[in-house]
mmCIF file of C-alpha atoms in Angstrom:
data_model
loop_
_atom_site.group_PDB
_atom_site.id
_atom_site.type_symbol
_atom_site.label_atom_id
_atom_site.label_comp_id
_atom_site.label_asym_id
_atom_site.label_seq_id
_atom_site.Cartn_x
_atom_site.Cartn_y
_atom_site.Cartn_z
ATOM 1 C CA UNK A 1 85.872 156.153 112.819
ATOM 2 C CA UNK A 2 88.298 155.472 109.932
ATOM 3 C CA UNK A 3 87.220 155.765 106.298
ATOM 4 C CA UNK A 4 87.324 151.985 105.811
ATOM 5 C CA UNK A 5 85.329 151.404 109.008
ATOM 6 C CA UNK A 6 82.682 153.929 107.972
ATOM 7 C CA UNK A 7 82.484 152.367 104.477
ATOM 8 C CA UNK A 8 82.065 148.918 106.036
ATOM 9 C CA UNK A 9 79.320 150.213 108.324
ATOM 10 C CA UNK A 10 77.557 151.883 105.387
ATOM 11 C CA UNK A 11 77.739 148.663 103.354
ATOM 12 C CA UNK A 12 76.420 146.636 106.288
ATOM 13 C CA UNK A 13 73.536 149.099 106.776
ATOM 14 C CA UNK A 14 72.619 149.269 103.074
ATOM 15 C CA UNK A 15 71.866 145.551 102.753
ATOM 16 C CA UNK A 16 69.421 143.774 105.042
ATOM 17 C CA UNK A 17 67.855 140.316 105.355
ATOM 18 C CA UNK A 18 70.935 138.472 104.110
ATOM 19 C CA UNK A 19 70.251 134.746 103.692
ATOM 20 C CA UNK A 20 72.779 132.250 102.320
ATOM 21 C CA UNK A 21 71.413 130.800 99.063
ATOM 22 C CA UNK A 22 74.468 129.134 97.547
ATOM 23 C CA UNK A 23 78.160 128.555 97.405
ATOM 24 C CA UNK A 24 80.189 129.335 94.299
ATOM 25 C CA UNK A 25 83.748 128.798 93.175
ATOM 26 C CA UNK A 26 84.859 132.190 94.533
ATOM 27 C CA UNK A 27 82.616 132.509 97.597
ATOM 28 C CA UNK A 28 79.178 132.400 99.133
ATOM 29 C CA UNK A 29 76.069 133.946 97.595
ATOM 30 C CA UNK A 30 73.409 135.632 99.703
ATOM 31 C CA UNK A 31 69.974 136.985 98.945
ATOM 32 C CA UNK A 32 69.569 140.405 100.500
ATOM 33 C CA UNK A 33 67.548 143.574 100.264
ATOM 34 C CA UNK A 34 69.284 146.671 98.904
ATOM 35 C CA UNK A 35 67.738 149.665 100.667
ATOM 36 C CA UNK A 36 69.122 152.129 98.082
ATOM 37 C CA UNK A 37 67.716 150.244 95.097
ATOM 38 C CA UNK A 38 64.615 149.090 97.019
ATOM 39 C CA UNK A 39 64.891 145.567 95.629
ATOM 40 C CA UNK A 40 66.121 142.097 96.393
ATOM 41 C CA UNK A 41 69.658 141.434 95.201
ATOM 42 C CA UNK A 42 72.176 138.611 95.105
ATOM 43 C CA UNK A 43 75.392 139.347 96.977
ATOM 44 C CA UNK A 44 78.454 137.261 96.137
ATOM 45 C CA UNK A 45 80.834 137.518 99.095
ATOM 46 C CA UNK A 46 84.482 136.729 98.367
ATOM 47 C CA UNK A 47 87.120 136.559 101.086
ATOM 48 C CA UNK A 48 90.059 138.321 99.445
ATOM 49 C CA UNK A 49 92.546 136.744 101.836
ATOM 50 C CA UNK A 50 91.516 133.271 100.661
ATOM 51 C CA UNK A 51 91.176 134.261 96.990
ATOM 52 C CA UNK A 52 94.581 135.878 96.456
ATOM 53 C CA UNK A 53 95.362 133.669 93.448
ATOM 54 C CA UNK A 54 91.956 134.393 91.883
ATOM 55 C CA UNK A 55 91.872 138.196 92.211
ATOM 56 C CA UNK A 56 92.653 138.742 88.518
ATOM 57 C CA UNK A 57 89.768 136.427 87.506
ATOM 58 C CA UNK A 58 87.448 138.239 89.926
ATOM 59 C CA UNK A 59 88.454 141.607 88.451
ATOM 60 C CA UNK A 60 87.746 140.303 84.936
ATOM 61 C CA UNK A 61 84.311 139.015 86.003
ATOM 62 C CA UNK A 62 83.421 142.394 87.516
ATOM 63 C CA UNK A 63 84.697 144.218 84.438
ATOM 64 C CA UNK A 64 82.614 142.097 82.053
ATOM 65 C CA UNK A 65 79.473 142.257 84.214
ATOM 66 C CA UNK A 66 79.743 146.017 84.695
ATOM 67 C CA UNK A 67 79.795 146.588 80.924
ATOM 68 C CA UNK A 68 76.866 144.308 80.014
ATOM 69 C CA UNK A 69 73.462 145.788 79.259
ATOM 70 C CA UNK A 70 71.364 142.865 78.120
ATOM 71 C CA UNK A 71 68.116 141.356 79.424
ATOM 72 C CA UNK A 72 69.643 137.888 79.064
ATOM 73 C CA UNK A 73 72.598 138.601 81.370
ATOM 74 C CA UNK A 74 72.418 139.166 85.113
ATOM 75 C CA UNK A 75 72.533 142.876 85.998
ATOM 76 C CA UNK A 76 75.520 144.088 88.006
ATOM 77 C CA UNK A 77 74.816 146.770 90.623
ATOM 78 C CA UNK A 78 78.212 147.355 92.197
ATOM 79 C CA UNK A 79 81.057 146.052 94.337
ATOM 80 C CA UNK A 80 81.829 146.972 97.925
ATOM 81 C CA UNK A 81 84.767 146.226 100.181
ATOM 82 C CA UNK A 82 83.658 145.102 103.641
ATOM 83 C CA UNK A 83 86.702 144.407 105.832
ATOM 84 C CA UNK A 84 88.613 141.655 103.973
ATOM 85 C CA UNK A 85 85.598 140.636 101.934
ATOM 86 C CA UNK A 86 84.475 141.856 98.546
ATOM 87 C CA UNK A 87 80.706 142.066 98.038
ATOM 88 C CA UNK A 88 79.611 141.827 94.394
ATOM 89 C CA UNK A 89 75.964 142.894 94.149
ATOM 90 C CA UNK A 90 73.919 141.537 91.257
ATOM 91 C CA UNK A 91 70.372 140.993 90.112
ATOM 92 C CA UNK A 92 68.577 138.360 92.185
ATOM 93 C CA UNK A 93 67.035 135.602 90.086
ATOM 94 C CA UNK A 94 64.136 134.316 92.194
ATOM 95 C CA UNK A 95 63.633 131.178 90.105
ATOM 96 C CA UNK A 96 67.161 129.965 90.740
ATOM 97 C CA UNK A 97 69.414 128.390 88.165
ATOM 98 C CA UNK A 98 68.656 125.738 85.570
ATOM 99 C CA UNK A 99 70.690 123.339 87.718
ATOM 100 C CA UNK A 100 68.313 124.102 90.615
ATOM 101 C CA UNK A 101 65.330 123.316 88.379
ATOM 102 C CA UNK A 102 66.850 120.014 87.292
ATOM 103 C CA UNK A 103 67.565 118.945 90.879
ATOM 104 C CA UNK A 104 64.153 120.018 92.180
ATOM 105 C CA UNK A 105 61.829 117.962 90.101
ATOM 106 C CA UNK A 106 61.010 115.983 87.004
ATOM 107 C CA UNK A 107 63.017 116.411 83.811
ATOM 108 C CA UNK A 108 62.293 119.568 81.849
ATOM 109 C CA UNK A 109 59.946 119.281 78.899
ATOM 110 C CA UNK A 110 61.100 120.069 75.375
ATOM 111 C CA UNK A 111 59.476 123.532 75.262
ATOM 112 C CA UNK A 112 61.199 124.584 78.509
ATOM 113 C CA UNK A 113 64.542 123.350 77.204
ATOM 114 C CA UNK A 114 64.007 125.258 73.950
ATOM 115 C CA UNK A 115 63.212 128.485 75.876
ATOM 116 C CA UNK A 116 66.313 128.128 78.058
ATOM 117 C CA UNK A 117 68.551 127.486 75.048
ATOM 118 C CA UNK A 118 67.007 130.399 73.106
ATOM 119 C CA UNK A 119 67.733 132.818 75.972
ATOM 120 C CA UNK A 120 71.219 131.397 76.440
ATOM 121 C CA UNK A 121 71.971 131.878 72.740
ATOM 122 C CA UNK A 122 70.688 135.482 72.925
ATOM 123 C CA UNK A 123 73.147 136.080 75.792
ATOM 124 C CA UNK A 124 76.056 134.550 73.861
ATOM 125 C CA UNK A 125 75.086 136.529 70.737
ATOM 126 C CA UNK A 126 75.128 139.740 72.803
ATOM 127 C CA UNK A 127 78.520 138.942 74.344
ATOM 128 C CA UNK A 128 80.026 138.174 70.939
ATOM 129 C CA UNK A 129 78.579 141.387 69.466
ATOM 130 C CA UNK A 130 80.416 143.223 72.263
ATOM 131 C CA UNK A 131 83.676 141.419 71.480
ATOM 132 C CA UNK A 132 83.503 139.384 74.704
ATOM 133 C CA UNK A 133 83.876 135.691 75.210
ATOM 134 C CA UNK A 134 82.854 133.913 78.401
ATOM 135 C CA UNK A 135 84.178 130.531 79.468
ATOM 136 C CA UNK A 136 81.813 129.981 82.395
ATOM 137 C CA UNK A 137 78.238 130.286 81.159
ATOM 138 C CA UNK A 138 75.570 129.298 83.668
ATOM 139 C CA UNK A 139 71.883 128.760 82.982
#
């Protein structure tokens, strides 16, 4: 078995119970279980053949995420090449996004909005203290 084939098999074996939970600008996002970390994770799967023009943006996203250590920013656990697809493994947020909350039910109350904005501002404050700027902030 070649090195790339054995790495692909190891990646496939490490993550189980992969369920599609969303589609992003770069690829699909799955919820899975990371057997090494013993926790649920989000796996963004990007087809590198389709994303040739976006590879630099993807590299920047990985670079920023890998350097962040803040409770208000999604944890990054690693990236893995699986055939022609790049798997970016991140913290799984069980509650979903703010957009999911808005679509799912009644409008948010003022206290919930204040809590979301407070946490968002903490994240932006952290990024700025690290000399980073982010143009694609998601709730």
